[in-house]
Amino acid sequence: MLFTRSSRFDSNLPAEEIKKRLIGQHVKVHHIDFEIFEKDATIKIIPHAEQETNIKTLPITHVEFAGKGAKTQVNVVSKMRKIDKGGPMILLTFVFFMLAAALIMLLYFKDEGLPTSVLAIGGISLFVFIIFWFRLERGYFDYIRKIQSYVKQNSK
């Protein structure tokens, strides 16, 4: 999906050693604590945002291991929490319908040139999307990058 990010890298450590280094630890990213625990042979990194009063979009990260001879392949997959998906999906739907409206108007009024309303609707929707994506890069995707970096550091 659009908000899911995954990375894969090889480690010289065995999977059990990596698990020992990660399980029970806490990662602090932008003043939010993420707990690392094991469930069903998968390591999960879950945010503790119960005390958080600001609205934040936070990831849940799963770390899985696969043996590759003497090395261990580490798969890190981060996805948006179900509780956080609503706002971004509504905004993306809004932007999509605005762009679709601009396109329909452009096709319908093609003989009259490029109407100002098409430029306005298309420009506003693109402006909203650019701001939305910039905020995701500074927040949600930054959490993902820092968590993946933490896992990679502790896997070497």
PDB file of C-alpha atoms in Angstrom:
ATOM      1  CA  MET A   1       0.000   0.000   0.000  1.00  0.00           C
ATOM      2  CA  LEU A   2       0.989   3.650  -0.210  1.00  0.00           C
ATOM      3  CA  PHE A   3       1.993   3.977   3.444  1.00  0.00           C
ATOM      4  CA  THR A   4       3.850   0.665   3.820  1.00  0.00           C
ATOM      5  CA  ARG A   5       7.635   0.663   3.668  1.00  0.00           C
ATOM      6  CA  SER A   6       9.931  -2.329   3.751  1.00  0.00           C
ATOM      7  CA  SER A   7      13.645  -2.865   3.741  1.00  0.00           C
ATOM      8  CA  ARG A   8      15.817  -5.933   3.612  1.00  0.00           C
ATOM      9  CA  PHE A   9      19.446  -6.355   4.567  1.00  0.00           C
ATOM     10  CA  ASP A  10      21.886  -9.111   5.501  1.00  0.00           C
ATOM     11  CA  SER A  11      23.523  -9.482   8.892  1.00  0.00           C
ATOM     12  CA  ASN A  12      26.504 -11.577   9.920  1.00  0.00           C
ATOM     13  CA  LEU A  13      24.837 -12.326  13.280  1.00  0.00           C
ATOM     14  CA  PRO A  14      22.512 -15.277  13.789  1.00  0.00           C
ATOM     15  CA  ALA A  15      18.800 -14.527  14.222  1.00  0.00           C
ATOM     16  CA  GLU A  16      18.817 -15.470  17.930  1.00  0.00           C
ATOM     17  CA  GLU A  17      21.600 -12.975  18.678  1.00  0.00           C
ATOM     18  CA  ILE A  18      19.745 -10.196  16.877  1.00  0.00           C
ATOM     19  CA  LYS A  19      16.586 -11.068  18.797  1.00  0.00           C
ATOM     20  CA  LYS A  20      18.477 -10.916  22.106  1.00  0.00           C
ATOM     21  CA  ARG A  21      19.782  -7.456  21.211  1.00  0.00           C
ATOM     22  CA  LEU A  22      16.368  -6.099  20.248  1.00  0.00           C
ATOM     23  CA  ILE A  23      13.716  -7.730  22.465  1.00  0.00           C
ATOM     24  CA  GLY A  24      12.873  -5.757  25.574  1.00  0.00           C
ATOM     25  CA  GLN A  25      14.496  -2.560  24.342  1.00  0.00           C
ATOM     26  CA  HIS A  26      12.786   0.772  23.882  1.00  0.00           C
ATOM     27  CA  VAL A  27      13.451   3.198  21.031  1.00  0.00           C
ATOM     28  CA  LYS A  28      12.702   6.875  21.449  1.00  0.00           C
ATOM     29  CA  VAL A  29      11.917   8.722  18.214  1.00  0.00           C
ATOM     30  CA  HIS A  30      10.708  12.342  18.356  1.00  0.00           C
ATOM     31  CA  HIS A  31       9.815  11.985  22.064  1.00  0.00           C
ATOM     32  CA  ILE A  32       7.636   8.918  21.444  1.00  0.00           C
ATOM     33  CA  ASP A  33       8.600   5.606  22.996  1.00  0.00           C
ATOM     34  CA  PHE A  34       8.493   2.463  20.841  1.00  0.00           C
ATOM     35  CA  GLU A  35       8.548  -0.908  22.613  1.00  0.00           C
ATOM     36  CA  ILE A  36      10.206  -3.936  21.012  1.00  0.00           C
ATOM     37  CA  PHE A  37       8.797  -7.375  21.801  1.00  0.00           C
ATOM     38  CA  GLU A  38       8.407 -10.786  20.193  1.00  0.00           C
ATOM     39  CA  LYS A  39       5.077 -12.278  19.183  1.00  0.00           C
ATOM     40  CA  ASP A  40       4.593 -15.368  17.002  1.00  0.00           C
ATOM     41  CA  ALA A  41       8.276 -15.576  15.955  1.00  0.00           C
ATOM     42  CA  THR A  42       8.131 -11.975  14.712  1.00  0.00           C
ATOM     43  CA  ILE A  43       9.607  -8.972  16.424  1.00  0.00           C
ATOM     44  CA  LYS A  44       7.137  -6.109  16.659  1.00  0.00           C
ATOM     45  CA  ILE A  45       7.968  -2.473  17.337  1.00  0.00           C
ATOM     46  CA  ILE A  46       4.866  -0.730  18.664  1.00  0.00           C
ATOM     47  CA  PRO A  47       4.501   2.939  19.697  1.00  0.00           C
ATOM     48  CA  HIS A  48       3.380   3.924  23.176  1.00  0.00           C
ATOM     49  CA  ALA A  49       1.298   6.979  22.361  1.00  0.00           C
ATOM     50  CA  GLU A  50      -1.387   6.719  25.039  1.00  0.00           C
ATOM     51  CA  GLN A  51      -0.167   9.890  26.759  1.00  0.00           C
ATOM     52  CA  GLU A  52       0.282  11.774  23.473  1.00  0.00           C
ATOM     53  CA  THR A  53      -2.140  14.672  23.081  1.00  0.00           C
ATOM     54  CA  ASN A  54      -1.074  15.712  19.570  1.00  0.00           C
ATOM     55  CA  ILE A  55      -2.473  13.889  16.579  1.00  0.00           C
ATOM     56  CA  LYS A  56       0.287  11.783  15.089  1.00  0.00           C
ATOM     57  CA  THR A  57       0.422   9.116  12.420  1.00  0.00           C
ATOM     58  CA  LEU A  58       2.629   6.343  13.767  1.00  0.00           C
ATOM     59  CA  PRO A  59       3.959   3.107  12.256  1.00  0.00           C
ATOM     60  CA  ILE A  60       3.889  -0.452  13.521  1.00  0.00           C
ATOM     61  CA  THR A  61       7.026  -2.300  12.468  1.00  0.00           C
ATOM     62  CA  HIS A  62       7.532  -6.048  12.027  1.00  0.00           C
ATOM     63  CA  VAL A  63      11.009  -7.577  11.869  1.00  0.00           C
ATOM     64  CA  GLU A  64      11.394 -11.079  10.442  1.00  0.00           C
ATOM     65  CA  PHE A  65      14.474 -13.214   9.918  1.00  0.00           C
ATOM     66  CA  ALA A  66      15.433 -15.740   7.250  1.00  0.00           C
ATOM     67  CA  GLY A  67      18.574 -17.845   7.246  1.00  0.00           C
ATOM     68  CA  LYS A  68      20.877 -17.367   4.264  1.00  0.00           C
ATOM     69  CA  GLY A  69      23.728 -19.745   4.920  1.00  0.00           C
ATOM     70  CA  ALA A  70      26.150 -18.112   7.358  1.00  0.00           C
ATOM     71  CA  LYS A  71      24.223 -14.836   7.193  1.00  0.00           C
ATOM     72  CA  THR A  72      20.775 -13.817   8.333  1.00  0.00           C
ATOM     73  CA  GLN A  73      18.446 -11.860   6.120  1.00  0.00           C
ATOM     74  CA  VAL A  74      16.533  -9.247   8.122  1.00  0.00           C
ATOM     75  CA  ASN A  75      13.190  -8.031   6.715  1.00  0.00           C
ATOM     76  CA  VAL A  76      11.777  -4.851   8.247  1.00  0.00           C
ATOM     77  CA  VAL A  77       8.205  -3.928   7.267  1.00  0.00           C
ATOM     78  CA  SER A  78       6.502  -0.803   8.620  1.00  0.00           C
ATOM     79  CA  LYS A  79       2.855   0.007   8.116  1.00  0.00           C
ATOM     80  CA  MET A  80       0.445   2.598   9.425  1.00  0.00           C
ATOM     81  CA  ARG A  81      -1.601   1.811  12.520  1.00  0.00           C
ATOM     82  CA  LYS A  82      -5.241   1.040  11.704  1.00  0.00           C
ATOM     83  CA  ILE A  83      -6.392   3.820  13.998  1.00  0.00           C
ATOM     84  CA  ASP A  84      -4.303   6.354  12.033  1.00  0.00           C
ATOM     85  CA  LYS A  85      -5.349   5.360   8.488  1.00  0.00           C
ATOM     86  CA  GLY A  86      -8.632   7.283   8.400  1.00  0.00           C
ATOM     87  CA  GLY A  87      -7.341  10.847   8.126  1.00  0.00           C
ATOM     88  CA  PRO A  88      -4.745  10.272   5.401  1.00  0.00           C
ATOM     89  CA  MET A  89      -7.140   8.123   3.369  1.00  0.00           C
ATOM     90  CA  ILE A  90      -9.874  10.789   3.534  1.00  0.00           C
ATOM     91  CA  LEU A  91      -7.378  13.450   2.437  1.00  0.00           C
ATOM     92  CA  LEU A  92      -6.123  11.306  -0.456  1.00  0.00           C
ATOM     93  CA  THR A  93      -9.723  10.629  -1.525  1.00  0.00           C
ATOM     94  CA  PHE A  94     -10.419  14.359  -1.452  1.00  0.00           C
ATOM     95  CA  VAL A  95      -7.339  15.099  -3.574  1.00  0.00           C
ATOM     96  CA  PHE A  96      -8.239  12.317  -6.029  1.00  0.00           C
ATOM     97  CA  PHE A  97     -11.786  13.623  -6.502  1.00  0.00           C
ATOM     98  CA  MET A  98     -10.542  17.194  -6.926  1.00  0.00           C
ATOM     99  CA  LEU A  99      -8.093  16.066  -9.626  1.00  0.00           C
ATOM    100  CA  ALA A 100     -10.814  13.961 -11.267  1.00  0.00           C
ATOM    101  CA  ALA A 101     -13.164  16.968 -11.252  1.00  0.00           C
ATOM    102  CA  ALA A 102     -10.474  19.130 -12.841  1.00  0.00           C
ATOM    103  CA  LEU A 103      -9.859  16.492 -15.517  1.00  0.00           C
ATOM    104  CA  ILE A 104     -13.577  16.092 -16.275  1.00  0.00           C
ATOM    105  CA  MET A 105     -13.986  19.863 -16.520  1.00  0.00           C
ATOM    106  CA  LEU A 106     -10.958  20.042 -18.802  1.00  0.00           C
ATOM    107  CA  LEU A 107     -12.421  17.399 -21.115  1.00  0.00           C
ATOM    108  CA  TYR A 108     -15.918  18.889 -20.997  1.00  0.00           C
ATOM    109  CA  PHE A 109     -14.800  22.470 -21.713  1.00  0.00           C
ATOM    110  CA  LYS A 110     -11.957  21.607 -24.125  1.00  0.00           C
ATOM    111  CA  ASP A 111     -13.361  23.844 -26.871  1.00  0.00           C
ATOM    112  CA  GLU A 112     -13.312  26.930 -24.633  1.00  0.00           C
ATOM    113  CA  GLY A 113      -9.620  26.752 -23.844  1.00  0.00           C
ATOM    114  CA  LEU A 114      -8.229  26.180 -20.350  1.00  0.00           C
ATOM    115  CA  PRO A 115     -10.786  27.517 -17.848  1.00  0.00           C
ATOM    116  CA  THR A 116      -9.528  29.219 -14.722  1.00  0.00           C
ATOM    117  CA  SER A 117     -11.641  26.904 -12.573  1.00  0.00           C
ATOM    118  CA  VAL A 118      -9.728  23.871 -13.894  1.00  0.00           C
ATOM    119  CA  LEU A 119      -6.423  25.509 -12.987  1.00  0.00           C
ATOM    120  CA  ALA A 120      -7.744  26.500  -9.574  1.00  0.00           C
ATOM    121  CA  ILE A 121      -9.158  23.077  -8.692  1.00  0.00           C
ATOM    122  CA  GLY A 122      -6.130  21.212 -10.051  1.00  0.00           C
ATOM    123  CA  GLY A 123      -3.693  23.607  -8.401  1.00  0.00           C
ATOM    124  CA  ILE A 124      -5.410  23.444  -5.027  1.00  0.00           C
ATOM    125  CA  SER A 125      -5.517  19.652  -5.079  1.00  0.00           C
ATOM    126  CA  LEU A 126      -1.843  19.391  -6.022  1.00  0.00           C
ATOM    127  CA  PHE A 127      -0.920  21.981  -3.384  1.00  0.00           C
ATOM    128  CA  VAL A 128      -2.826  20.033  -0.695  1.00  0.00           C
ATOM    129  CA  PHE A 129      -1.155  16.782  -1.779  1.00  0.00           C
ATOM    130  CA  ILE A 130       2.343  18.325  -1.721  1.00  0.00           C
ATOM    131  CA  ILE A 131       1.822  19.699   1.793  1.00  0.00           C
ATOM    132  CA  PHE A 132       0.362  16.366   2.931  1.00  0.00           C
ATOM    133  CA  TRP A 133       3.317  14.415   1.528  1.00  0.00           C
ATOM    134  CA  PHE A 134       5.855  16.864   2.987  1.00  0.00           C
ATOM    135  CA  ARG A 135       4.283  16.452   6.445  1.00  0.00           C
ATOM    136  CA  LEU A 136       4.338  12.665   6.069  1.00  0.00           C
ATOM    137  CA  GLU A 137       8.040  12.783   5.147  1.00  0.00           C
ATOM    138  CA  ARG A 138       8.831  14.869   8.227  1.00  0.00           C
ATOM    139  CA  GLY A 139       6.707  12.744  10.553  1.00  0.00           C
ATOM    140  CA  TYR A 140       5.499   9.268   9.664  1.00  0.00           C
ATOM    141  CA  PHE A 141       8.253   8.312   7.193  1.00  0.00           C
ATOM    142  CA  ASP A 142      10.902   9.791   9.507  1.00  0.00           C
ATOM    143  CA  TYR A 143       9.725   7.451  12.282  1.00  0.00           C
ATOM    144  CA  ILE A 144      10.099   4.560   9.847  1.00  0.00           C
ATOM    145  CA  ARG A 145      13.591   5.611   8.742  1.00  0.00           C
ATOM    146  CA  LYS A 146      14.816   5.955  12.333  1.00  0.00           C
ATOM    147  CA  ILE A 147      13.323   2.638  13.454  1.00  0.00           C
ATOM    148  CA  GLN A 148      14.851   0.841  10.465  1.00  0.00           C
ATOM    149  CA  SER A 149      18.184   2.495  11.237  1.00  0.00           C
ATOM    150  CA  TYR A 150      17.961   1.325  14.866  1.00  0.00           C
ATOM    151  CA  VAL A 151      17.245  -2.259  13.793  1.00  0.00           C
ATOM    152  CA  LYS A 152      20.114  -2.151  11.310  1.00  0.00           C
ATOM    153  CA  GLN A 153      22.541  -0.783  13.928  1.00  0.00           C
ATOM    154  CA  ASN A 154      21.667  -3.541  16.386  1.00  0.00           C
ATOM    155  CA  SER A 155      21.921  -6.235  13.729  1.00  0.00           C
ATOM    156  CA  LYS A 156      25.575  -5.692  12.904  1.00  0.00           C
TER     157      LYS A 156
END
